[in-house]
PDB file of C-alpha atoms in Angstrom:
ATOM      1  CA  ALA A 966    -117.774 116.741  41.558  1.00 93.00           C
ATOM      2  CA  ALA A 967    -114.323 117.291  40.119  1.00 94.00           C
ATOM      3  CA  VAL A 968    -113.601 115.831  36.709  1.00 93.00           C
ATOM      4  CA  MET A 969    -111.246 112.872  37.004  1.00 95.00           C
ATOM      5  CA  GLU A 970    -109.067 112.731  33.910  1.00 94.00           C
ATOM      6  CA  GLY A 971    -107.712 109.793  31.930  1.00 92.00           C
ATOM      7  CA  PRO A 972    -107.071 106.620  33.944  1.00 91.00           C
ATOM      8  CA  LEU A 973    -108.422 108.363  37.072  1.00 93.00           C
ATOM      9  CA  ALA A 974    -111.938 108.523  35.586  1.00 94.00           C
ATOM     10  CA  ASN A 975    -112.635 104.904  36.573  1.00 94.00           C
ATOM     11  CA  LEU A 976    -112.483 105.249  40.363  1.00 94.00           C
ATOM     12  CA  SER A 977    -112.757 101.505  40.909  1.00 92.00           C
ATOM     13  CA  ALA A 978    -109.625 100.903  38.785  1.00 91.00           C
ATOM     14  CA  TRP A 979    -107.166 102.764  41.048  1.00 89.00           C
ATOM     15  CA  LYS A 980    -106.538 103.555  44.703  1.00 89.00           C
ATOM     16  CA  PRO A 981    -105.131 106.796  46.109  1.00 89.00           C
ATOM     17  CA  ASP A 982    -102.013 105.067  47.459  1.00 85.00           C
ATOM     18  CA  HIS A 983     -99.858 108.202  47.347  1.00 86.00           C
ATOM     19  CA  CYS A 984    -102.539 110.611  48.559  1.00 92.00           C
ATOM     20  CA  SER A 985    -101.116 113.912  49.773  1.00 94.00           C
ATOM     21  CA  ILE A 986    -104.180 114.442  51.975  1.00 95.00           C
ATOM     22  CA  ALA A 987    -103.543 111.175  53.840  1.00 95.00           C
ATOM     23  CA  ARG A 988     -99.868 112.040  54.271  1.00 94.00           C
ATOM     24  CA  ALA A 989    -100.731 115.514  55.587  1.00 97.00           C
ATOM     25  CA  LEU A 990    -103.294 114.089  58.014  1.00 96.00           C
ATOM     26  CA  ALA A 991    -100.648 111.722  59.376  1.00 95.00           C
ATOM     27  CA  ILE A 992     -98.876 114.875  60.575  1.00 96.00           C
ATOM     28  CA  VAL A 993    -101.662 117.312  61.527  1.00 96.00           C
ATOM     29  CA  GLY A 994    -104.756 115.128  61.584  1.00 96.00           C
ATOM     30  CA  THR A 995    -105.408 115.251  65.302  1.00 96.00           C
ATOM     31  CA  ARG A 996    -107.447 117.880  67.103  1.00 97.00           C
ATOM     32  CA  SER A 997    -104.550 118.720  69.393  1.00 97.00           C
ATOM     33  CA  ALA A 998    -102.040 119.132  66.540  1.00 97.00           C
ATOM     34  CA  LEU A 999    -104.275 121.589  64.681  1.00 97.00           C
ATOM     35  CA  LEU A1000    -105.113 123.513  67.839  1.00 98.00           C
ATOM     36  CA  LEU A1001    -101.424 123.740  68.755  1.00 98.00           C
ATOM     37  CA  MET A1002    -100.785 125.180  65.299  1.00 98.00           C
ATOM     38  CA  ARG A1003    -103.668 127.628  65.830  1.00 98.00           C
ATOM     39  CA  GLU A1004    -101.971 128.806  69.004  1.00 98.00           C
ATOM     40  CA  ALA A1005     -98.634 129.191  67.211  1.00 98.00           C
ATOM     41  CA  TYR A1006    -100.411 131.457  64.685  1.00 98.00           C
ATOM     42  CA  TYR A1007    -101.824 133.441  67.608  1.00 98.00           C
ATOM     43  CA  GLY A1008     -98.259 133.960  68.865  1.00 98.00           C
ATOM     44  CA  VAL A1009     -97.961 131.358  71.630  1.00 98.00           C
ATOM     45  CA  THR A1010     -94.383 130.077  71.906  1.00 98.00           C
ATOM     46  CA  ARG A1011     -94.043 128.654  75.413  1.00 96.00           C
ATOM     47  CA  PHE A1012     -94.916 125.076  76.338  1.00 96.00           C
ATOM     48  CA  ASP A1013     -97.161 126.049  79.258  1.00 93.00           C
ATOM     49  CA  GLY A1014     -99.126 128.421  77.048  1.00 96.00           C
ATOM     50  CA  PHE A1015     -99.778 125.742  74.458  1.00 97.00           C
ATOM     51  CA  ALA A1016    -100.969 123.136  76.962  1.00 95.00           C
ATOM     52  CA  GLU A1017    -103.154 125.579  78.896  1.00 96.00           C
ATOM     53  CA  ARG A1018    -104.758 127.323  75.912  1.00 97.00           C
ATOM     54  CA  VAL A1019    -105.522 124.110  74.006  1.00 97.00           C
ATOM     55  CA  GLY A1020    -106.792 122.416  77.173  1.00 96.00           C
ATOM     56  CA  ILE A1021    -104.689 119.282  76.891  1.00 96.00           C
ATOM     57  CA  THR A1022    -102.459 117.512  79.370  1.00 96.00           C
ATOM     58  CA  GLU A1023     -98.776 118.337  79.465  1.00 96.00           C
ATOM     59  CA  ALA A1024     -98.009 114.806  78.274  1.00 97.00           C
ATOM     60  CA  VAL A1025    -100.191 115.220  75.171  1.00 97.00           C
ATOM     61  CA  ALA A1026     -98.802 118.703  74.524  1.00 97.00           C
ATOM     62  CA  ALA A1027     -95.230 117.419  74.801  1.00 97.00           C
ATOM     63  CA  LYS A1028     -95.906 114.526  72.430  1.00 97.00           C
ATOM     64  CA  GLN A1029     -97.684 116.662  69.833  1.00 98.00           C
ATOM     65  CA  LEU A1030     -95.147 119.513  69.992  1.00 98.00           C
ATOM     66  CA  ARG A1031     -92.322 116.997  69.619  1.00 98.00           C
ATOM     67  CA  MET A1032     -94.055 115.560  66.542  1.00 98.00           C
ATOM     68  CA  LEU A1033     -94.651 119.026  65.036  1.00 98.00           C
ATOM     69  CA  VAL A1034     -90.946 119.796  65.537  1.00 98.00           C
ATOM     70  CA  THR A1035     -89.837 116.445  64.083  1.00 98.00           C
ATOM     71  CA  GLU A1036     -92.087 116.952  61.046  1.00 98.00           C
ATOM     72  CA  GLY A1037     -90.740 120.481  60.514  1.00 98.00           C
ATOM     73  CA  LEU A1038     -93.763 122.704  61.265  1.00 98.00           C
ATOM     74  CA  LEU A1039     -92.246 124.167  64.424  1.00 98.00           C
ATOM     75  CA  GLU A1040     -88.697 124.545  65.625  1.00 98.00           C
ATOM     76  CA  LYS A1041     -87.349 124.795  69.135  1.00 97.00           C
ATOM     77  CA  GLN A1042     -85.284 127.817  70.087  1.00 97.00           C
ATOM     78  CA  PRO A1043     -83.559 128.168  73.431  1.00 95.00           C
ATOM     79  CA  TYR A1044     -84.366 131.020  75.791  1.00 93.00           C
ATOM     80  CA  ARG A1045     -83.380 131.753  79.345  1.00 91.00           C
ATOM     81  CA  GLU A1046     -85.060 133.993  81.872  1.00 89.00           C
ATOM     82  CA  GLU A1047     -82.932 135.641  84.552  1.00 92.00           C
ATOM     83  CA  GLY A1048     -82.063 133.119  87.276  1.00 93.00           C
ATOM     84  CA  GLN A1049     -83.737 130.234  85.470  1.00 92.00           C
ATOM     85  CA  ARG A1050     -82.470 127.261  83.499  1.00 93.00           C
ATOM     86  CA  THR A1051     -82.451 127.296  79.718  1.00 93.00           C
ATOM     87  CA  ARG A1052     -85.773 126.319  78.200  1.00 92.00           C
ATOM     88  CA  HIS A1053     -87.098 126.114  74.662  1.00 94.00           C
ATOM     89  CA  GLU A1054     -89.848 127.969  72.884  1.00 96.00           C
ATOM     90  CA  TYR A1055     -91.600 126.823  69.742  1.00 98.00           C
ATOM     91  CA  VAL A1056     -91.593 129.000  66.628  1.00 98.00           C
ATOM     92  CA  LEU A1057     -93.195 128.527  63.242  1.00 98.00           C
ATOM     93  CA  THR A1058     -91.087 127.363  60.321  1.00 98.00           C
ATOM     94  CA  ASP A1059     -91.873 128.121  56.686  1.00 98.00           C
ATOM     95  CA  MET A1060     -93.563 124.726  56.521  1.00 98.00           C
ATOM     96  CA  GLY A1061     -95.708 125.655  59.530  1.00 98.00           C
ATOM     97  CA  ARG A1062     -96.622 129.028  58.004  1.00 98.00           C
ATOM     98  CA  ASP A1063     -97.604 127.268  54.775  1.00 98.00           C
ATOM     99  CA  LEU A1064    -100.264 125.330  56.714  1.00 98.00           C
ATOM    100  CA  LEU A1065    -102.045 128.608  57.570  1.00 98.00           C
ATOM    101  CA  PRO A1066    -104.571 128.479  54.675  1.00 97.00           C
ATOM    102  CA  VAL A1067    -105.693 125.025  55.835  1.00 97.00           C
ATOM    103  CA  VAL A1068    -106.316 126.246  59.379  1.00 97.00           C
ATOM    104  CA  LEU A1069    -108.027 129.403  58.126  1.00 97.00           C
ATOM    105  CA  SER A1070    -110.233 127.287  55.832  1.00 97.00           C
ATOM    106  CA  LEU A1071    -111.348 125.239  58.848  1.00 97.00           C
ATOM    107  CA  TRP A1072    -111.976 128.482  60.742  1.00 97.00           C
ATOM    108  CA  GLN A1073    -114.056 129.866  57.874  1.00 96.00           C
ATOM    109  CA  TRP A1074    -116.003 126.599  57.496  1.00 96.00           C
ATOM    110  CA  GLY A1075    -116.580 126.389  61.261  1.00 97.00           C
ATOM    111  CA  ASP A1076    -117.884 129.971  61.340  1.00 96.00           C
ATOM    112  CA  LYS A1077    -120.367 129.155  58.577  1.00 95.00           C
ATOM    113  CA  TYR A1078    -121.594 125.739  59.714  1.00 97.00           C
ATOM    114  CA  CYS A1079    -120.802 125.299  63.411  1.00 97.00           C
ATOM    115  CA  GLN A1080    -121.669 128.622  65.062  1.00 96.00           C
ATOM    116  CA  ASP A1081    -125.317 129.292  65.876  1.00 94.00           C
ATOM    117  CA  ASP A1082    -124.738 132.900  66.936  1.00 92.00           C
ATOM    118  CA  GLY A1083    -122.273 133.953  64.257  1.00 90.00           C
ATOM    119  CA  ALA A1084    -118.495 133.975  64.173  1.00 94.00           C
ATOM    120  CA  PRO A1085    -116.976 134.533  67.639  1.00 95.00           C
ATOM    121  CA  LEU A1086    -113.831 136.084  66.137  1.00 96.00           C
ATOM    122  CA  LEU A1087    -113.297 138.019  62.933  1.00 95.00           C
ATOM    123  CA  LEU A1088    -110.254 137.576  60.720  1.00 95.00           C
ATOM    124  CA  VAL A1089    -109.316 140.884  59.091  1.00 97.00           C
ATOM    125  CA  GLU A1090    -106.417 142.365  57.162  1.00 97.00           C
ATOM    126  CA  ASP A1091    -104.214 144.405  59.483  1.00 97.00           C
ATOM    127  CA  ALA A1092    -103.707 147.342  57.111  1.00 98.00           C
ATOM    128  CA  THR A1093    -107.349 147.834  56.053  1.00 98.00           C
ATOM    129  CA  GLY A1094    -109.565 145.990  58.516  1.00 97.00           C
ATOM    130  CA  SER A1095    -111.159 144.202  55.549  1.00 98.00           C
ATOM    131  CA  PRO A1096    -112.447 140.664  56.170  1.00 96.00           C
ATOM    132  CA  VAL A1097    -110.127 137.868  55.053  1.00 96.00           C
ATOM    133  CA  ASN A1098    -111.398 134.648  53.508  1.00 95.00           C
ATOM    134  CA  VAL A1099    -109.882 131.604  51.898  1.00 96.00           C
ATOM    135  CA  GLN A1100    -110.749 130.911  48.276  1.00 95.00           C
ATOM    136  CA  ILE A1101    -109.713 128.422  45.628  1.00 96.00           C
ATOM    137  CA  LEU A1102    -108.050 130.386  42.849  1.00 96.00           C
ATOM    138  CA  SER A1103    -106.319 129.220  39.690  1.00 96.00           C
ATOM    139  CA  ALA A1104    -102.841 130.486  38.850  1.00 96.00           C
ATOM    140  CA  ALA A1105    -104.645 132.860  36.451  1.00 97.00           C
ATOM    141  CA  GLY A1106    -106.505 134.372  39.441  1.00 96.00           C
ATOM    142  CA  ASN A1107    -109.907 132.877  38.680  1.00 97.00           C
ATOM    143  CA  GLU A1108    -112.094 131.544  41.469  1.00 97.00           C
ATOM    144  CA  VAL A1109    -112.658 127.825  40.842  1.00 97.00           C
ATOM    145  CA  GLY A1110    -115.623 125.798  42.097  1.00 96.00           C
ATOM    146  CA  LEU A1111    -115.715 122.055  42.680  1.00 96.00           C
ATOM    147  CA  ASP A1112    -117.439 121.408  39.341  1.00 95.00           C
ATOM    148  CA  GLU A1113    -114.675 123.354  37.601  1.00 96.00           C
ATOM    149  CA  LEU A1114    -111.803 121.272  39.000  1.00 96.00           C
ATOM    150  CA  ARG A1115    -109.983 118.633  36.978  1.00 94.00           C
ATOM    151  CA  VAL A1116    -107.749 115.997  38.570  1.00 94.00           C
ATOM    152  CA  ARG A1117    -104.983 114.499  36.459  1.00 92.00           C
ATOM    153  CA  ILE A1118    -101.881 112.426  37.008  1.00 90.00           C
ATOM    154  CA  ASN A1119     -98.690 114.417  37.496  1.00 92.00           C
ATOM    155  CA  LYS A1120     -96.335 112.718  35.060  1.00 89.00           C
ATOM    156  CA  SER A1121     -93.278 114.228  36.774  1.00 88.00           C
ATOM    157  CA  ALA A1122     -94.150 112.745  40.183  1.00 80.00           C
ATOM    158  CA  ARG A1123     -92.302 109.665  41.377  1.00 71.00           C
ATOM    159  CA  LEU A1124     -95.087 107.239  42.213  1.00 60.00           C
TER     160      LEU A1124
END
């Protein structure tokens, strides 16, 4: 387990009222939201593509895409095909791109624990073809395991 520092050491004395994980899950904590983000990483931009590829109804796709836009992970950009009305496509924002390690971590975990016949897809670096994996690294570049983590209060945070 991680080492809980100072007043956090007594878990029964405090509650994670301002938990960043809970706040993040309020935005992307549904299956459809994460799968829509997966499709955006794959390059899907059109509404029909999202709904079809994720296998959800158009109503669910519309609701989830609207939420992802409102929360700032995707943005709508107008496009118009010849002879058609103006429509919108969905493109990743910086905030949406910053979620990529979370999605890739789930991918990596799913490959390891949920696939009986091995990973169905491989994630590799474009330039070298080398496998890509998500790791927990310190700012010094050291790989850090769970037993090597320390959790402390951020004194500069407004709680």
